[in-house]
GROMACS .gro file of C-alpha atoms in nm:
model
  298
    1MET     CA    1  -0.649  12.232  11.630
    2ASN     CA    2  -0.346  12.033  11.747
    3TRP     CA    3  -0.117  12.333  11.701
    4LEU     CA    4  -0.359  12.558  11.894
    5ILE     CA    5  -0.374  12.312  12.185
    6TYR     CA    6   0.006  12.295  12.181
    7ILE     CA    7   0.043  12.675  12.207
    8MET     CA    8  -0.218  12.704  12.483
    9SER     CA    9  -0.062  12.427  12.688
   10GLY     CA   10   0.280  12.594  12.657
   11ALA     CA   11   0.140  12.926  12.774
   12LEU     CA   12  -0.034  12.763  13.070
   13GLY     CA   13   0.288  12.587  13.160
   14ARG     CA   14   0.477  12.917  13.172
   15ILE     CA   15   0.209  13.075  13.393
   16CYS     CA   16   0.232  12.780  13.633
   17CYS     CA   17   0.609  12.819  13.648
   18LEU     CA   18   0.572  13.187  13.726
   19HIS     CA   19   0.323  13.115  14.001
   20GLN     CA   20   0.538  12.846  14.160
   21SER     CA   21   0.851  13.057  14.152
   22GLY     CA   22   0.684  13.354  14.315
   23ALA     CA   23   0.745  13.567  14.005
   24TRP     CA   24   0.370  13.573  13.937
   25ARG     CA   25   0.324  13.814  14.229
   26TYR     CA   26   0.587  14.036  14.067
   27VAL     CA   27   0.393  14.038  13.739
   28GLN     CA   28   0.068  14.110  13.922
   29SER     CA   29   0.223  14.412  14.094
   30PHE     CA   30   0.236  14.591  13.758
   31CYS     CA   31  -0.138  14.556  13.722
   32GLN     CA   32  -0.228  14.736  14.044
   33PRO     CA   33  -0.411  15.069  13.998
   34LEU     CA   34  -0.214  15.389  14.036
   35ASP     CA   35  -0.295  15.638  14.311
   36ARG     CA   36  -0.428  15.985  14.240
   37CYS     CA   37  -0.090  16.153  14.268
   38SER     CA   38   0.068  15.907  14.020
   39PHE     CA   39  -0.207  15.978  13.767
   40HIS     CA   40  -0.144  16.348  13.816
   41ASN     CA   41   0.226  16.310  13.744
   42ILE     CA   42   0.142  16.122  13.425
   43ASN     CA   43  -0.092  16.401  13.322
   44ILE     CA   44   0.189  16.651  13.379
   45LEU     CA   45   0.411  16.467  13.135
   46GLN     CA   46   0.134  16.452  12.875
   47ALA     CA   47  -0.018  16.796  12.910
   48ALA     CA   48   0.307  16.999  12.941
   49LEU     CA   49   0.125  17.304  13.079
   50HIS     CA   50   0.322  17.625  13.114
   51THR     CA   51   0.250  17.977  13.233
   52SER     CA   52   0.554  18.157  13.094
   53SER     CA   53   0.655  18.228  12.736
   54ALA     CA   54   1.009  18.125  12.827
   55VAL     CA   55   0.895  17.762  12.850
   56SER     CA   56   0.779  17.603  12.526
   57ALA     CA   57   0.641  17.268  12.420
   58GLY     CA   58   0.992  17.132  12.372
   59HIS     CA   59   1.096  17.192  12.733
   60ASN     CA   60   0.978  16.855  12.863
   61LYS     CA   61   1.177  16.677  12.595
   62TRP     CA   62   1.487  16.877  12.686
   63SER     CA   63   1.431  16.808  13.057
   64LYS     CA   64   1.444  16.437  12.985
   65VAL     CA   65   1.740  16.455  12.747
   66LYS     CA   66   1.972  16.671  12.956
   67HIS     CA   67   1.946  16.466  13.275
   68ILE     CA   68   2.153  16.171  13.162
   69LYS     CA   69   2.145  15.918  13.442
   70GLY     CA   70   2.479  15.780  13.554
   71PRO     CA   71   2.525  15.508  13.815
   72LYS     CA   72   2.291  15.604  14.099
   73ASP     CA   73   2.543  15.561  14.378
   74GLU     CA   74   2.801  15.781  14.204
   75ALA     CA   75   2.544  16.049  14.121
   76ARG     CA   76   2.418  16.043  14.480
   77ALA     CA   77   2.771  16.077  14.618
   78ARG     CA   78   2.844  16.374  14.388
   79LEU     CA   79   2.520  16.544  14.492
   80PHE     CA   80   2.593  16.504  14.863
   81ALA     CA   81   2.949  16.631  14.814
   82LYS     CA   82   2.820  16.945  14.642
   83LEU     CA   83   2.555  17.005  14.905
   84SER     CA   84   2.819  16.968  15.178
   85MET     CA   85   3.039  17.220  14.999
   86MET     CA   86   2.750  17.467  14.973
   87ILE     CA   87   2.664  17.420  15.342
   88LYS     CA   88   3.021  17.500  15.447
   89VAL     CA   89   3.019  17.822  15.244
   90ALA     CA   90   2.678  17.919  15.385
   91VAL     CA   91   2.803  17.863  15.741
   92LYS     CA   92   3.112  18.076  15.679
   93GLU     CA   93   2.900  18.358  15.540
   94GLY     CA   94   2.610  18.355  15.786
   95GLY     CA   95   2.695  18.133  16.081
   96PRO     CA   96   2.595  17.779  16.185
   97ASN     CA   97   2.246  17.863  16.319
   98PRO     CA   98   1.982  17.796  16.047
   99ASP     CA   99   1.732  18.014  16.237
  100MET     CA  100   1.961  18.311  16.177
  101ASN     CA  101   2.097  18.200  15.838
  102VAL     CA  102   1.831  18.178  15.565
  103ASN     CA  103   2.068  18.035  15.306
  104LEU     CA  104   2.176  17.757  15.542
  105SER     CA  105   1.814  17.684  15.635
  106ASN     CA  106   1.719  17.648  15.266
  107LEU     CA  107   2.015  17.419  15.203
  108ILE     CA  108   1.931  17.195  15.499
  109GLU     CA  109   1.575  17.165  15.370
  110GLN     CA  110   1.707  17.075  15.027
  111CYS     CA  111   1.938  16.812  15.179
  112LYS     CA  112   1.642  16.653  15.357
  113GLN     CA  113   1.443  16.644  15.034
  114LYS     CA  114   1.736  16.463  14.867
  115ASN     CA  115   1.754  16.214  15.159
  116MET     CA  116   2.099  16.326  15.267
  117PRO     CA  117   2.178  16.163  15.606
  118LYS     CA  118   2.142  16.389  15.909
  119THR     CA  119   2.492  16.295  16.023
  120SER     CA  120   2.634  16.417  15.691
  121ILE     CA  121   2.451  16.749  15.723
  122GLU     CA  122   2.582  16.799  16.078
  123ALA     CA  123   2.934  16.702  15.971
  124ALA     CA  124   2.927  16.962  15.693
  125ILE     CA  125   2.816  17.235  15.937
  126LYS     CA  126   3.082  17.143  16.192
  127GLY     CA  127   3.351  17.109  15.925
  128ALA     CA  128   3.298  17.459  15.787
  129GLU     CA  129   3.570  17.610  16.008
  130LYS     CA  130   3.836  17.372  15.876
  131ALA     CA  131   3.729  17.393  15.512
  132LYS     CA  132   3.953  17.564  15.257
  133PRO     CA  133   3.854  17.922  15.179
  134SER     CA  134   3.628  17.919  14.874
  135SER     CA  135   3.469  18.195  14.670
  136TYR     CA  136   3.165  18.206  14.443
  137ALA     CA  137   3.230  18.229  14.070
  138LEU     CA  138   2.990  18.265  13.776
  139TYR     CA  139   3.119  18.158  13.436
  140GLU     CA  140   2.937  18.252  13.114
  141GLY     CA  141   2.942  18.022  12.816
  142ARG     CA  142   2.814  17.960  12.464
  143GLY     CA  143   2.686  17.608  12.394
  144PRO     CA  144   2.579  17.409  12.086
  145GLY     CA  145   2.329  17.570  11.849
  146GLY     CA  146   2.375  17.919  11.989
  147SER     CA  147   2.257  17.827  12.338
  148SER     CA  148   2.379  18.014  12.645
  149LEU     CA  149   2.506  17.867  12.972
  150LEU     CA  150   2.574  18.002  13.318
  151ILE     CA  151   2.796  17.795  13.549
  152GLU     CA  152   2.785  17.858  13.924
  153ALA     CA  153   3.094  17.727  14.100
  154LEU     CA  154   3.280  17.742  14.430
  155THR     CA  155   3.655  17.759  14.392
  156ASP     CA  156   3.967  17.827  14.597
  157ASN     CA  157   4.158  17.932  14.284
  158ASN     CA  158   3.961  18.129  14.027
  159SER     CA  159   4.243  18.138  13.768
  160ARG     CA  160   4.286  17.760  13.776
  161SER     CA  161   3.909  17.700  13.760
  162TYR     CA  162   3.869  17.940  13.467
  163THR     CA  163   4.139  17.752  13.276
  164ASP     CA  164   3.977  17.417  13.359
  165PHE     CA  165   3.633  17.526  13.239
  166LYS     CA  166   3.774  17.691  12.928
  167SER     CA  167   3.945  17.365  12.830
  168LEU     CA  168   3.642  17.153  12.922
  169MET     CA  169   3.407  17.369  12.714
  170SER     CA  170   3.632  17.381  12.407
  171LYS     CA  171   3.664  17.002  12.405
  172ASN     CA  172   3.286  16.963  12.396
  173GLY     CA  173   3.172  17.201  12.125
  174ALA     CA  174   3.131  17.506  12.350
  175ALA     CA  175   3.327  17.803  12.480
  176LEU     CA  176   3.345  18.044  12.771
  177SER     CA  177   3.205  18.369  12.641
  178ASP     CA  178   3.101  18.701  12.797
  179GLY     CA  179   2.745  18.815  12.737
  180ALA     CA  180   2.552  18.500  12.827
  181ARG     CA  181   2.437  18.664  13.153
  182HIS     CA  182   2.212  18.900  12.952
  183PHE     CA  183   1.990  18.607  12.851
  184PHE     CA  184   1.895  18.536  13.214
  185ASP     CA  185   1.721  18.716  13.499
  186LYS     CA  186   1.812  18.641  13.860
  187LYS     CA  187   1.495  18.554  14.049
  188GLY     CA  188   1.388  18.396  14.374
  189VAL     CA  189   1.251  18.047  14.311
  190VAL     CA  190   1.055  17.824  14.548
  191THR     CA  191   1.013  17.472  14.412
  192VAL     CA  192   0.736  17.253  14.554
  193GLN     CA  193   0.601  16.905  14.490
  194SER     CA  194   0.296  16.857  14.267
  195CYS     CA  195   0.103  16.712  14.563
  196ASP     CA  196   0.033  16.892  14.889
  197LYS     CA  197   0.130  16.764  15.236
  198ASN     CA  198  -0.186  16.551  15.245
  199GLY     CA  199  -0.103  16.382  14.914
  200ALA     CA  200  -0.372  16.563  14.716
  201PRO     CA  201  -0.264  16.663  14.363
  202LEU     CA  202  -0.200  17.030  14.306
  203HIS     CA  203  -0.344  17.149  13.974
  204LEU     CA  204  -0.213  17.443  13.775
  205GLU     CA  205  -0.521  17.658  13.842
  206GLN     CA  206  -0.473  17.607  14.216
  207ALA     CA  207  -0.101  17.685  14.187
  208LEU     CA  208  -0.182  18.015  14.014
  209GLU     CA  209  -0.422  18.111  14.292
  210LEU     CA  210  -0.166  18.021  14.558
  211ALA     CA  211   0.101  18.223  14.375
  212ILE     CA  212  -0.115  18.535  14.396
  213GLU     CA  213  -0.185  18.471  14.763
  214ALA     CA  214   0.183  18.411  14.844
  215GLY     CA  215   0.310  18.712  14.649
  216ALA     CA  216   0.483  18.524  14.363
  217GLU     CA  217   0.484  18.675  14.015
  218ASP     CA  218   0.483  18.356  13.805
  219VAL     CA  219   0.445  17.977  13.823
  220LYS     CA  220   0.607  17.718  13.599
  221GLU     CA  221   0.516  17.351  13.582
  222VAL     CA  222   0.830  17.155  13.494
  223LEU     CA  223   1.002  16.819  13.540
  224ASP     CA  224   1.277  16.768  13.796
  225GLU     CA  225   1.590  16.552  13.757
  226GLU     CA  226   1.386  16.238  13.823
  227ASP     CA  227   1.116  16.330  13.569
  228LYS     CA  228   0.867  16.413  13.844
  229GLY     CA  229   0.633  16.708  13.803
  230VAL     CA  230   0.710  17.008  14.026
  231TYR     CA  231   0.600  17.371  14.043
  232LYS     CA  232   0.842  17.664  14.049
  233PHE     CA  233   0.704  17.976  14.213
  234ILE     CA  234   0.903  18.276  14.089
  235CYS     CA  235   0.944  18.609  14.264
  236GLU     CA  236   1.189  18.893  14.308
  237VAL     CA  237   1.488  18.786  14.519
  238PRO     CA  238   1.408  19.019  14.816
  239PHE     CA  239   1.066  18.854  14.852
  240LEU     CA  240   1.199  18.496  14.845
  241ARG     CA  241   1.174  18.433  15.218
  242ASP     CA  242   0.817  18.567  15.239
  243VAL     CA  243   0.697  18.357  14.943
  244HIS     CA  244   0.870  18.052  15.090
  245SER     CA  245   0.697  18.101  15.426
  246GLN     CA  246   0.356  18.164  15.269
  247LEU     CA  247   0.366  17.856  15.046
  248THR     CA  248   0.475  17.637  15.337
  249ALA     CA  249   0.192  17.777  15.551
  250LEU     CA  250  -0.052  17.700  15.268
  251GLY     CA  251   0.034  17.329  15.292
  252LEU     CA  252   0.273  17.286  15.000
  253VAL     CA  253   0.572  17.051  15.023
  254LEU     CA  254   0.900  17.234  14.971
  255VAL     CA  255   1.166  17.086  14.741
  256SER     CA  256   1.410  17.377  14.733
  257SER     CA  257   1.426  17.752  14.775
  258GLY     CA  258   1.684  18.003  14.661
  259PRO     CA  259   1.798  18.242  14.389
  260GLU     CA  260   1.811  18.101  14.036
  261PHE     CA  261   1.883  18.231  13.687
  262ILE     CA  262   1.570  18.219  13.471
  263PRO     CA  263   1.615  18.252  13.092
  264ASN     CA  264   1.446  18.554  12.937
  265THR     CA  265   1.533  18.441  12.583
  266THR     CA  266   1.531  18.079  12.469
  267VAL     CA  267   1.661  17.885  12.168
  268GLN     CA  268   1.548  17.570  11.991
  269LEU     CA  269   1.809  17.310  11.900
  270SER     CA  270   1.825  17.041  11.634
  271ASP     CA  271   1.838  16.682  11.752
  272SER     CA  272   2.213  16.665  11.691
  273ASP     CA  273   2.280  16.986  11.885
  274MET     CA  274   2.046  16.867  12.161
  275GLU     CA  275   2.257  16.554  12.202
  276LEU     CA  276   2.578  16.758  12.215
  277ALA     CA  277   2.427  16.995  12.471
  278SER     CA  278   2.314  16.706  12.687
  279GLN     CA  279   2.662  16.554  12.688
  280LEU     CA  280   2.817  16.892  12.764
  281LEU     CA  281   2.589  16.956  13.062
  282GLU     CA  282   2.657  16.612  13.204
  283ILE     CA  283   3.032  16.672  13.191
  284VAL     CA  284   3.009  17.024  13.338
  285ASN     CA  285   2.772  16.912  13.616
  286ASN     CA  286   3.016  16.637  13.714
  287HIS     CA  287   3.295  16.888  13.777
  288PRO     CA  288   3.358  16.886  14.154
  289GLU     CA  289   3.349  17.267  14.183
  290VAL     CA  290   3.019  17.316  14.000
  291MET     CA  291   2.711  17.393  14.208
  292ARG     CA  292   2.463  17.445  13.929
  293VAL     CA  293   2.439  17.499  13.552
  294TYR     CA  294   2.167  17.704  13.380
  295ASP     CA  295   2.073  17.692  13.012
  296ASN     CA  296   1.827  17.873  12.787
  297ILE     CA  297   1.734  17.573  12.574
  298GLU     CA  298   1.366  17.511  12.503
   0.00000   0.00000   0.00000
């Protein structure tokens, strides 16, 4: 009994210390019940529901693996720099008025969702005239385990960029290779949060009904870069603006909207190839000219 009393007194002493130091309130905060939306996000991770054959049970695992988190401040700075670059190109192509420039309007909405400061958005729009001339480039590549990659980039020197990406790929178990484009279809994609504007969780059955109403052809339930559940409403590119408007009118919270490359054929990778692919995508995504990278990994 003496040893039991000794252990209990030690435990009580630690609890008292926590309470006196204020840390007890910190411990208690982990015991608070989750709200409905949080429970829904947990269910998304567990259930891994999908409506397209291109997304398999391994997709959630890959979503977590490929988004290697670097220092938050550095990652945030890189994201804002890329968004600024995309805004400048959009302004040059369609003008500075978002009401008359759909691409710019979508980018501004995306910037807001990523908490990019308003002053930074305005500076990017105003700085478009002085920006170096840049052109869109799409590079095709072959990754670990027979996977395919598409790299969207903005460059002021296509020859130099091609050489840079060729070297970068070869150093990381991959290669630039023609033909990867055939494994993807270009579609319009409207990404929304898994809760509506009132905070109510959006279930897959509801999303399917809303897709029909909005004119979308498919819905995918996936994880974003922060492991939060989102829905991707997929349509033909010419109908993107209409689907976007309809979903917004139906009370959904927009995350992003624009053309994307959706894989029509997917591959499964071994654990070792998955690790190599994850490292490769991190390096490619960190390249200052890269806007977005697509893969067909399950």
